[in-house]
Each structure stands twice: as C-alpha cells, then as structure tokens.
Amino acid sequence: MPQVQQVTAVGSIALDTLNTPFGRVEDALGGSISYIGAVGGLFAPINIVAVVGDDFPMDEYDFLRDRNVNLEGLEVAPGETFRWEARYHDNMNIRDTISTELGVFEGFQPMLPQAAREARYLLLANIHPSLQLDVLEQMHDPRLVAFDTMNLWINNARDEVEAVINKVDLVIVNDEEIALLTGEQSPLAGALELTKMGPRYVVVKKGEHGAVLVSHDDLPFLCPAFPIANPKDPTGAGDTFAGAMVAYLAAVDDIGTFSLRRAMVYGTIAASFTVEDFGLSRLKSLTTGEIEERYRHFRSMVEF
Amino acid sequence: MPQVQQVTAVGSIALDTLNTPFGRVEDALGGSISYIGAVGGLFAPINIVAVVGDDFPMDEYDFLRDRNVNLEGLEVAPGETFRWEARYHDNMNIRDTISTELGVFEGFQPMLPQAAREARYLLLANIHPSLQLDVLEQMHDPRLVAFDTMNLWINNARDEVEAVINKVDLVIVNDEEIALLTGEQSPLAGALELTKMGPRYVVVKKGEHGAVLVSHDDLPFLCPAFPIANPKDPTGAGDTFAGAMVAYLAAVDDIGTFSLRRAMVYGTIAASFTVEDFGLSRLKSLTTGEIEERYRHFRSMVEF
C-alpha cells in the first residue's frame, strides 16, 4: 500500500450570500478552501492556507478539524472576512455577482507553515497569480502541483498566469477560461494547446457535462458528470472537484494515467454531493461510505 | 448469431445551404433521411421513406444504393425539393435559419412499401406528428419504434406529439426539446418525466457533451461524445446519432440494456464523423472499419 501523502491547498475563504431558484442563504461558509478542505479531508490530510477576518465564525470550522484538515496556515487578520453575493438564473449555469467585498483577502500574503511546505501535493486554488508564484517558491519539493484560476486574472494579469502555468503539472480550468487562455473555441483543441505551455495534464471542467483530461502522451479521458436530477446550488462544485481530485492522488500517492482518471471520477462525485444543497450543507455530513457508494453507481452508469 | 433485421426510416430529404465559420456549401444533400441512410446502411438494411422534387440530383444518392439502403419508398413528386439554409455562429452550438422552402415536402404523405411495413425497427425522424401517427398505423409489427421531433411541433401540435410519444419505445430528443416537453430544466429529471408518458427509453442528446439514456427500470447510461477537436459542420450530427443507434439495434436484433448502451456509443461515433466535414462529405467515404477503430478508441477514453 502506498503511504498517504499530505496536500497543501492555498486559496480563499469567504462568507457567501447565495440566491438560487431554490432559496437563499446568507453569510454561509464558502470560498474555494472551505470546499477543498471539506471534501479533500475525507481522502487525505489537508494543510489549508488562507486568511479570514476577526469576524469569522471559527466554530463553524470545527467539522474540518475532525476531518484531517490542518488549520495552522489559517491566518486571522484584523478586519472583515471576504464576502461575496451571487444570484443564479433559472438555468443555474448562469450567475450574476451582486457584490464582492474583499476585506482582509485584499492584503492576503500566503505564509506556509512548515508542514504545508513539505506536502507532496499542492493545490493552487484561485488567487492572484503572483501569490501563486510566491507559494510555489515556498514549497520544498512537491510531486504534483495543480492549478486553478479565473477570467479576471487571465484578463488582467495574463503574463503572471502564464508564468504559473509554465511551472505546474496539472491545470484545472473550465471551458470559458480555456478559450480565453488559448483562443480556441473547442475545449479539446484548447487543452492540447495548453499542454504545450508547460503542464503535463489539463482538465477541462464542463459542469453538469463532466470533465475531460488531456495530456501530451495519452488519449483523453472522457469523464461524464455524476447526474443529479435536482441540484439546488452549484457554488463550490468546481472547487470540490479539484479538492477531491488532488486529495485522491495524494491518498494513493500516484499520478499515473489510471490514478488521474479515478481522481477525476472522485472529483465529479464530490461535486455531485456539493450541488445537492446550499453551500457546504451537504458536505458537512458527507462520509467516505457515501462517496464509495456513488463511485460504484458511477461505474454502473458508464459501462457498456 | 442474431439475424440482422431491417430498419424503416421516415423523414425529410433536403438540399442544404450551410454556412459555418469554416466555409459554405450550397444545395448539399441533407435532411434527416440522407444522414440516417448514409450511416445506418453501414449497420443494417434501411428502407427509407421520404419525398424529393423532380429537381433532385438522384445520382448523388448512388452511394446509398451500395450501402444497404432501399430507395423504393423514396417518392419523386413534381415540384421543388425541400431547401434549407442556415448559418452557424462561431460557437457552432448556435445557428440561425436563413430560409426554409418546403417545396414538395409540404404535401408529404408517407406511403410505406411492403418491405418498409415489415421492418422490425422503425425510426420516426422529425416530421409532423400526424404523419408519424399515420406511419405507425402502416407498420405491421415493429419490435422497436424510435422517435425524434422538433420544437416547432412541440409548440404547435403538442397533443399529437404526445400521442406519438405514448406509442413509441424510444424517444431521442435534445435538452431544449425535453425542457419544452416536460417543463423540467434538468434533462435527467425531464427524461424521467418523459418515461412516464409511455416510452420505455429516453435518450437526451447533448451535442458535444454526449448523451444520456434513461429508462424506468435501469440506472442511466452516461455516454460522453467522441471528441473532435476541429468540427467543421454540426449539421446532421443528431440524425446520424439516431440512425446509427437504431441500425445497430437492428443489426444485433436486441434491445437489452447493454445493446442500447453500445448503440448509443455507435451513435456518438457516427456523429463524430459527420461533423468532421460539410454535409454528407465525410460519411460518403466512411467504412465500418473506421467506425470500429473509433469504437476501440472510445473504450480506451472512458476506462478508469
């Protein structure tokens, strides 16, 4: 059996106000790191690196401590926690941002504790690419570095985004981001283009349509999404996908083709739980048994 | 070995003028039946039932005769063949219809020759639902009836569409049509709803995102699309999907779960060839060897 490795995840923590056709929640625990910690911790130990304000309801994070998540790298800074409000359309693939108040996140300077620096698996969630470069320099010798970003940075800090991409192993982006990055309309063509910029692997997330893994040296892997008939809130689906994917790789400590493929399947399954309820609600009670059950279902739904 | 069964396919034949970001063709062979015949004939004998005008360039259909397609049910009526012009956006999932001239298709009254009536597999391609009902009455004893339609009929002849749906075994629709038919935003929820209206199986086509098979009594089948990095023209992809799917079922003469699933995989592979070039261009030279090669590739791209 391989030894389970640690993951370091650097990103944002926010208090989200979410409006979907199925309801509204206010100041719910959110930000990429909340989702990554909640699901990743079910697979492998996660060192989170993020900042919150001194108004942050820290007791709501208690369930993370019980779940293999090391909060040592969680900085509490004087000021307000990052707040974000969004409204989803009836077609929940479309959402409008209503307000963004960065609070203490604006001055975030990731400082990695020793354990975080020594982790073999690093997930650079969506933060400014210059901070991502800074984190990379603090790491000792990661075996796999995974990377997420957003349109804002691709448009406003393109050179730095490209500098990070050049240094990472696995890029996890959605189809819009890949079109912006490469100018290719076809996600597959865009992903192939992106592998020429440095990373060995590119995962294109397509939301309810699943994800595709593209690499230099292998056929693509076509991963459908685990179907959920009545999703309530898509927030965090992409983050849980990435979190479960990287944490699974750390758990098996392998980045071969089939481990990467299985990691994606666990990613889509983690995301399927996320969208079933608002914010982190479903993930709080999620068990590894439930994940494994859905994994078996997924296999039955793709056999032919 | 099962005996290969015959397919009857009823639908439209048109001369298409197609504008995509990759070029333009004028008066190219099109309409559902051209696509269904071209690809279905590689799997099983196809009896086509359609109408063309006396201006139709019949010699362009010679390749169908060499491909197991029985043209006995092809009526040549005095007047003009159905003509359609469309322009695709840079995102080829969106297209505008520029003109529609129904010509002889407007007075189409399907009359099935004896062989067509006796076929065990029937594909009702997109025509007015009252004509589909009429075809159903002419059939002797089909084992499987598959059905396609379009938004126009769902909006304008809803009762008749529902009457046909009630009599068929397999509904093949896209996500927009299923939302219109059932009022469900989620294709999966919509498909489950549709199985309550009569048909045992519902296939939701999602274009480049693949397709999903839903039934009363089984888990869904999640079928990704065979990826094509640089599609040139999406016209006919849905028709080739349906044509290959039904013709494969006729070839194995089985409608069990795994035959249905494999039929969908052949459907997405047939569609992947269609979009590689304009109109029927790629399908004219297509061989069963090429289809089987892509089927093996597909298996490698979904294993995990």
PDB file of N, CA, C and O in Angstrom, chain A residues 92-145:
ATOM      1  N   MET A  92     -29.104  27.342 -13.986  1.00  0.00           N
ATOM      2  CA  MET A  92     -28.095  27.661 -12.969  1.00  0.00           C
ATOM      3  C   MET A  92     -26.666  27.643 -13.493  1.00  0.00           C
ATOM      4  O   MET A  92     -25.735  27.859 -12.726  1.00  0.00           O
ATOM      5  N   ASN A  93     -26.493  27.407 -14.807  1.00  0.00           N
ATOM      6  CA  ASN A  93     -25.157  27.595 -15.365  1.00  0.00           C
ATOM      7  C   ASN A  93     -24.797  29.075 -15.459  1.00  0.00           C
ATOM      8  O   ASN A  93     -23.649  29.424 -15.695  1.00  0.00           O
ATOM      9  N   ILE A  94     -25.790  29.933 -15.303  1.00  0.00           N
ATOM     10  CA  ILE A  94     -25.548  31.375 -15.414  1.00  0.00           C
ATOM     11  C   ILE A  94     -25.766  32.012 -14.047  1.00  0.00           C
ATOM     12  O   ILE A  94     -26.787  31.770 -13.396  1.00  0.00           O
ATOM     13  N   ARG A  95     -24.794  32.821 -13.623  1.00  0.00           N
ATOM     14  CA  ARG A  95     -24.973  33.528 -12.367  1.00  0.00           C
ATOM     15  C   ARG A  95     -24.452  34.958 -12.496  1.00  0.00           C
ATOM     16  O   ARG A  95     -23.547  35.241 -13.292  1.00  0.00           O
ATOM     17  N   ASP A  96     -25.043  35.857 -11.714  1.00  0.00           N
ATOM     18  CA  ASP A  96     -24.570  37.234 -11.642  1.00  0.00           C
ATOM     19  C   ASP A  96     -23.966  37.453 -10.268  1.00  0.00           C
ATOM     20  O   ASP A  96     -24.536  37.060  -9.253  1.00  0.00           O
ATOM     21  N   THR A  97     -22.796  38.107 -10.256  1.00  0.00           N
ATOM     22  CA  THR A  97     -22.224  38.526  -8.983  1.00  0.00           C
ATOM     23  C   THR A  97     -22.909  39.818  -8.567  1.00  0.00           C
ATOM     24  O   THR A  97     -22.995  40.767  -9.340  1.00  0.00           O
ATOM     25  N   ILE A  98     -23.465  39.838  -7.383  1.00  0.00           N
ATOM     26  CA  ILE A  98     -24.168  41.026  -6.895  1.00  0.00           C
ATOM     27  C   ILE A  98     -23.220  41.927  -6.125  1.00  0.00           C
ATOM     28  O   ILE A  98     -23.258  43.139  -6.259  1.00  0.00           O
ATOM     29  N   SER A  99     -22.366  41.347  -5.306  1.00  0.00           N
ATOM     30  CA  SER A  99     -21.371  42.177  -4.625  1.00  0.00           C
ATOM     31  C   SER A  99     -20.166  41.341  -4.222  1.00  0.00           C
ATOM     32  O   SER A  99     -20.263  40.130  -4.006  1.00  0.00           O
ATOM     33  N   THR A 100     -19.021  42.014  -4.167  1.00  0.00           N
ATOM     34  CA  THR A 100     -17.758  41.410  -3.746  1.00  0.00           C
ATOM     35  C   THR A 100     -17.098  42.383  -2.780  1.00  0.00           C
ATOM     36  O   THR A 100     -16.804  43.513  -3.162  1.00  0.00           O
ATOM     37  N   GLU A 101     -16.921  41.962  -1.530  1.00  0.00           N
ATOM     38  CA  GLU A 101     -16.177  42.803  -0.583  1.00  0.00           C
ATOM     39  C   GLU A 101     -14.976  42.009  -0.121  1.00  0.00           C
ATOM     40  O   GLU A 101     -15.105  41.077   0.669  1.00  0.00           O
ATOM     41  N   LEU A 102     -13.801  42.383  -0.620  1.00  0.00           N
ATOM     42  CA  LEU A 102     -12.613  41.553  -0.403  1.00  0.00           C
ATOM     43  C   LEU A 102     -12.192  41.497   1.061  1.00  0.00           C
ATOM     44  O   LEU A 102     -11.686  40.472   1.515  1.00  0.00           O
ATOM     45  N   GLY A 103     -12.394  42.594   1.802  1.00  0.00           N
ATOM     46  CA  GLY A 103     -11.990  42.591   3.210  1.00  0.00           C
ATOM     47  C   GLY A 103     -10.519  42.235   3.353  1.00  0.00           C
ATOM     48  O   GLY A 103      -9.679  42.684   2.560  1.00  0.00           O
ATOM     49  N   VAL A 104     -10.201  41.401   4.337  1.00  0.00           N
ATOM     50  CA  VAL A 104      -8.797  41.056   4.608  1.00  0.00           C
ATOM     51  C   VAL A 104      -8.153  40.260   3.470  1.00  0.00           C
ATOM     52  O   VAL A 104      -6.928  40.163   3.390  1.00  0.00           O
ATOM     53  N   PHE A 105      -8.980  39.702   2.581  1.00  0.00           N
ATOM     54  CA  PHE A 105      -8.440  38.919   1.464  1.00  0.00           C
ATOM     55  C   PHE A 105      -7.612  39.805   0.525  1.00  0.00           C
ATOM     56  O   PHE A 105      -6.704  39.338  -0.151  1.00  0.00           O
ATOM     57  N   GLU A 106      -7.945  41.103   0.527  1.00  0.00           N
ATOM     58  CA  GLU A 106      -7.236  42.029  -0.363  1.00  0.00           C
ATOM     59  C   GLU A 106      -5.732  42.092  -0.057  1.00  0.00           C
ATOM     60  O   GLU A 106      -4.919  42.241  -0.968  1.00  0.00           O
ATOM     61  N   GLY A 107      -5.392  41.964   1.230  1.00  0.00           N
ATOM     62  CA  GLY A 107      -3.974  42.046   1.582  1.00  0.00           C
ATOM     63  C   GLY A 107      -3.350  40.682   1.847  1.00  0.00           C
ATOM     64  O   GLY A 107      -2.286  40.589   2.464  1.00  0.00           O
ATOM     65  N   PHE A 108      -3.985  39.627   1.369  1.00  0.00           N
ATOM     66  CA  PHE A 108      -3.525  38.250   1.638  1.00  0.00           C
ATOM     67  C   PHE A 108      -2.103  38.032   1.128  1.00  0.00           C
ATOM     68  O   PHE A 108      -1.805  38.279  -0.037  1.00  0.00           O
ATOM     69  N   GLN A 109      -1.231  37.594   2.028  1.00  0.00           N
ATOM     70  CA  GLN A 109       0.136  37.204   1.651  1.00  0.00           C
ATOM     71  C   GLN A 109       0.357  35.814   2.216  1.00  0.00           C
ATOM     72  O   GLN A 109       0.663  35.666   3.390  1.00  0.00           O
ATOM     73  N   PRO A 110       0.183  34.777   1.397  1.00  0.00           N
ATOM     74  CA  PRO A 110       0.260  33.410   1.933  1.00  0.00           C
ATOM     75  C   PRO A 110       1.627  33.119   2.568  1.00  0.00           C
ATOM     76  O   PRO A 110       2.659  33.343   1.939  1.00  0.00           O
ATOM     77  N   MET A 111       1.617  32.694   3.824  1.00  0.00           N
ATOM     78  CA  MET A 111       2.835  32.258   4.518  1.00  0.00           C
ATOM     79  C   MET A 111       2.614  30.815   4.907  1.00  0.00           C
ATOM     80  O   MET A 111       1.752  30.517   5.734  1.00  0.00           O
ATOM     81  N   LEU A 112       3.379  29.914   4.349  1.00  0.00           N
ATOM     82  CA  LEU A 112       3.134  28.496   4.576  1.00  0.00           C
ATOM     83  C   LEU A 112       3.870  28.009   5.825  1.00  0.00           C
ATOM     84  O   LEU A 112       5.088  28.162   5.914  1.00  0.00           O
ATOM     85  N   PRO A 113       3.138  27.394   6.769  1.00  0.00           N
ATOM     86  CA  PRO A 113       3.802  26.715   7.888  1.00  0.00           C
ATOM     87  C   PRO A 113       4.655  25.557   7.357  1.00  0.00           C
ATOM     88  O   PRO A 113       4.492  25.122   6.217  1.00  0.00           O
ATOM     89  N   GLN A 114       5.538  25.068   8.209  1.00  0.00           N
ATOM     90  CA  GLN A 114       6.471  24.023   7.794  1.00  0.00           C
ATOM     91  C   GLN A 114       5.765  22.818   7.155  1.00  0.00           C
ATOM     92  O   GLN A 114       6.170  22.362   6.084  1.00  0.00           O
ATOM     93  N   ALA A 115       4.734  22.328   7.824  1.00  0.00           N
ATOM     94  CA  ALA A 115       4.045  21.125   7.314  1.00  0.00           C
ATOM     95  C   ALA A 115       3.502  21.381   5.913  1.00  0.00           C
ATOM     96  O   ALA A 115       3.554  20.509   5.034  1.00  0.00           O
ATOM     97  N   ALA A 116       2.983  22.581   5.699  1.00  0.00           N
ATOM     98  CA  ALA A 116       2.408  22.911   4.392  1.00  0.00           C
ATOM     99  C   ALA A 116       3.493  22.919   3.313  1.00  0.00           C
ATOM    100  O   ALA A 116       3.276  22.475   2.178  1.00  0.00           O
ATOM    101  N   ARG A 117       4.677  23.420   3.665  1.00  0.00           N
ATOM    102  CA  ARG A 117       5.781  23.479   2.689  1.00  0.00           C
ATOM    103  C   ARG A 117       6.251  22.090   2.275  1.00  0.00           C
ATOM    104  O   ARG A 117       6.757  21.883   1.181  1.00  0.00           O
ATOM    105  N   GLU A 118       6.115  21.151   3.207  1.00  0.00           N
ATOM    106  CA  GLU A 118       6.649  19.813   2.944  1.00  0.00           C
ATOM    107  C   GLU A 118       5.667  18.877   2.259  1.00  0.00           C
ATOM    108  O   GLU A 118       6.033  17.762   1.887  1.00  0.00           O
ATOM    109  N   ALA A 119       4.440  19.315   2.082  1.00  0.00           N
ATOM    110  CA  ALA A 119       3.446  18.452   1.438  1.00  0.00           C
ATOM    111  C   ALA A 119       3.899  18.098   0.026  1.00  0.00           C
ATOM    112  O   ALA A 119       4.525  18.909  -0.654  1.00  0.00           O
ATOM    113  N   ARG A 120       3.552  16.882  -0.409  1.00  0.00           N
ATOM    114  CA  ARG A 120       3.964  16.450  -1.754  1.00  0.00           C
ATOM    115  C   ARG A 120       2.936  16.844  -2.809  1.00  0.00           C
ATOM    116  O   ARG A 120       3.188  16.750  -3.996  1.00  0.00           O
ATOM    117  N   TYR A 121       1.742  17.228  -2.376  1.00  0.00           N
ATOM    118  CA  TYR A 121       0.685  17.595  -3.333  1.00  0.00           C
ATOM    119  C   TYR A 121       0.217  19.008  -3.009  1.00  0.00           C
ATOM    120  O   TYR A 121      -0.107  19.313  -1.861  1.00  0.00           O
ATOM    121  N   LEU A 122       0.224  19.851  -4.023  1.00  0.00           N
ATOM    122  CA  LEU A 122      -0.136  21.258  -3.826  1.00  0.00           C
ATOM    123  C   LEU A 122      -1.287  21.624  -4.753  1.00  0.00           C
ATOM    124  O   LEU A 122      -1.244  21.361  -5.956  1.00  0.00           O
ATOM    125  N   LEU A 123      -2.323  22.224  -4.160  1.00  0.00           N
ATOM    126  CA  LEU A 123      -3.433  22.727  -4.978  1.00  0.00           C
ATOM    127  C   LEU A 123      -3.462  24.244  -4.861  1.00  0.00           C
ATOM    128  O   LEU A 123      -3.776  24.793  -3.798  1.00  0.00           O
ATOM    129  N   LEU A 124      -3.103  24.906  -5.948  1.00  0.00           N
ATOM    130  CA  LEU A 124      -3.175  26.355  -6.016  1.00  0.00           C
ATOM    131  C   LEU A 124      -4.577  26.725  -6.482  1.00  0.00           C
ATOM    132  O   LEU A 124      -4.860  26.737  -7.682  1.00  0.00           O
ATOM    133  N   ALA A 125      -5.463  27.003  -5.526  1.00  0.00           N
ATOM    134  CA  ALA A 125      -6.814  27.411  -5.911  1.00  0.00           C
ATOM    135  C   ALA A 125      -6.758  28.842  -6.417  1.00  0.00           C
ATOM    136  O   ALA A 125      -5.683  29.471  -6.461  1.00  0.00           O
ATOM    137  N   ASN A 126      -7.913  29.352  -6.812  1.00  0.00           N
ATOM    138  CA  ASN A 126      -7.984  30.642  -7.488  1.00  0.00           C
ATOM    139  C   ASN A 126      -7.637  31.831  -6.580  1.00  0.00           C
ATOM    140  O   ASN A 126      -8.466  32.263  -5.779  1.00  0.00           O
ATOM    141  N   ILE A 127      -6.396  32.321  -6.703  1.00  0.00           N
ATOM    142  CA  ILE A 127      -5.986  33.600  -6.097  1.00  0.00           C
ATOM    143  C   ILE A 127      -5.112  34.319  -7.135  1.00  0.00           C
ATOM    144  O   ILE A 127      -4.843  33.756  -8.206  1.00  0.00           O
ATOM    145  N   HIS A 128      -4.661  35.515  -6.847  1.00  0.00           N
ATOM    146  CA  HIS A 128      -3.841  36.258  -7.812  1.00  0.00           C
ATOM    147  C   HIS A 128      -2.602  35.440  -8.185  1.00  0.00           C
ATOM    148  O   HIS A 128      -1.945  34.869  -7.315  1.00  0.00           O
ATOM    149  N   PRO A 129      -2.283  35.374  -9.472  1.00  0.00           N
ATOM    150  CA  PRO A 129      -1.161  34.525  -9.906  1.00  0.00           C
ATOM    151  C   PRO A 129       0.181  34.900  -9.272  1.00  0.00           C
ATOM    152  O   PRO A 129       1.038  34.023  -9.106  1.00  0.00           O
ATOM    153  N   SER A 130       0.369  36.153  -8.881  1.00  0.00           N
ATOM    154  CA  SER A 130       1.651  36.500  -8.242  1.00  0.00           C
ATOM    155  C   SER A 130       1.747  35.823  -6.872  1.00  0.00           C
ATOM    156  O   SER A 130       2.830  35.430  -6.436  1.00  0.00           O
ATOM    157  N   LEU A 131       0.597  35.664  -6.197  1.00  0.00           N
ATOM    158  CA  LEU A 131       0.603  34.931  -4.925  1.00  0.00           C
ATOM    159  C   LEU A 131       0.855  33.449  -5.168  1.00  0.00           C
ATOM    160  O   LEU A 131       1.520  32.774  -4.375  1.00  0.00           O
ATOM    161  N   GLN A 132       0.310  32.948  -6.274  1.00  0.00           N
ATOM    162  CA  GLN A 132       0.542  31.532  -6.587  1.00  0.00           C
ATOM    163  C   GLN A 132       2.039  31.284  -6.815  1.00  0.00           C
ATOM    164  O   GLN A 132       2.590  30.282  -6.346  1.00  0.00           O
ATOM    165  N   LEU A 133       2.693  32.207  -7.518  1.00  0.00           N
ATOM    166  CA  LEU A 133       4.148  32.077  -7.741  1.00  0.00           C
ATOM    167  C   LEU A 133       4.895  32.104  -6.414  1.00  0.00           C
ATOM    168  O   LEU A 133       5.840  31.331  -6.187  1.00  0.00           O
ATOM    169  N   ASP A 134       4.442  32.990  -5.538  1.00  0.00           N
ATOM    170  CA  ASP A 134       5.050  33.117  -4.223  1.00  0.00           C
ATOM    171  C   ASP A 134       4.919  31.810  -3.428  1.00  0.00           C
ATOM    172  O   ASP A 134       5.877  31.364  -2.776  1.00  0.00           O
ATOM    173  N   VAL A 135       3.755  31.191  -3.487  1.00  0.00           N
ATOM    174  CA  VAL A 135       3.542  29.908  -2.799  1.00  0.00           C
ATOM    175  C   VAL A 135       4.466  28.837  -3.368  1.00  0.00           C
ATOM    176  O   VAL A 135       5.090  28.071  -2.627  1.00  0.00           O
ATOM    177  N   LEU A 136       4.567  28.804  -4.683  1.00  0.00           N
ATOM    178  CA  LEU A 136       5.432  27.805  -5.328  1.00  0.00           C
ATOM    179  C   LEU A 136       6.865  27.907  -4.804  1.00  0.00           C
ATOM    180  O   LEU A 136       7.536  26.887  -4.600  1.00  0.00           O
ATOM    181  N   GLU A 137       7.325  29.125  -4.569  1.00  0.00           N
ATOM    182  CA  GLU A 137       8.699  29.291  -4.079  1.00  0.00           C
ATOM    183  C   GLU A 137       8.874  28.801  -2.648  1.00  0.00           C
ATOM    184  O   GLU A 137       9.974  28.441  -2.245  1.00  0.00           O
ATOM    185  N   GLN A 138       7.779  28.816  -1.895  1.00  0.00           N
ATOM    186  CA  GLN A 138       7.880  28.361  -0.504  1.00  0.00           C
ATOM    187  C   GLN A 138       7.853  26.833  -0.376  1.00  0.00           C
ATOM    188  O   GLN A 138       8.233  26.295   0.659  1.00  0.00           O
ATOM    189  N   MET A 139       7.378  26.161  -1.425  1.00  0.00           N
ATOM    190  CA  MET A 139       7.250  24.704  -1.332  1.00  0.00           C
ATOM    191  C   MET A 139       8.616  24.043  -1.483  1.00  0.00           C
ATOM    192  O   MET A 139       9.474  24.483  -2.251  1.00  0.00           O
ATOM    193  N   HIS A 140       8.822  22.927  -0.741  1.00  0.00           N
ATOM    194  CA  HIS A 140      10.110  22.251  -0.806  1.00  0.00           C
ATOM    195  C   HIS A 140      10.274  21.413  -2.056  1.00  0.00           C
ATOM    196  O   HIS A 140      11.140  21.656  -2.869  1.00  0.00           O
ATOM    197  N   ASP A 141       9.403  20.438  -2.222  1.00  0.00           N
ATOM    198  CA  ASP A 141       9.603  19.525  -3.355  1.00  0.00           C
ATOM    199  C   ASP A 141       8.297  18.816  -3.688  1.00  0.00           C
ATOM    200  O   ASP A 141       8.187  17.605  -3.532  1.00  0.00           O
ATOM    201  N   PRO A 142       7.277  19.561  -4.124  1.00  0.00           N
ATOM    202  CA  PRO A 142       6.002  18.907  -4.376  1.00  0.00           C
ATOM    203  C   PRO A 142       6.095  17.944  -5.561  1.00  0.00           C
ATOM    204  O   PRO A 142       6.817  18.213  -6.521  1.00  0.00           O
ATOM    205  N   ARG A 143       5.385  16.842  -5.449  1.00  0.00           N
ATOM    206  CA  ARG A 143       5.377  15.870  -6.546  1.00  0.00           C
ATOM    207  C   ARG A 143       4.409  16.303  -7.633  1.00  0.00           C
ATOM    208  O   ARG A 143       4.632  16.058  -8.820  1.00  0.00           O
ATOM    209  N   LEU A 144       3.310  16.901  -7.204  1.00  0.00           N
ATOM    210  CA  LEU A 144       2.299  17.352  -8.171  1.00  0.00           C
ATOM    211  C   LEU A 144       1.765  18.707  -7.735  1.00  0.00           C
ATOM    212  O   LEU A 144       1.370  18.892  -6.585  1.00  0.00           O
ATOM    213  N   VAL A 145       1.767  19.645  -8.667  1.00  0.00           N
ATOM    214  CA  VAL A 145       1.175  20.952  -8.409  1.00  0.00           C
ATOM    215  C   VAL A 145      -0.021  21.128  -9.332  1.00  0.00           C
ATOM    216  O   VAL A 145       0.106  21.042 -10.559  1.00  0.00           O
TER     217      VAL A 145
END
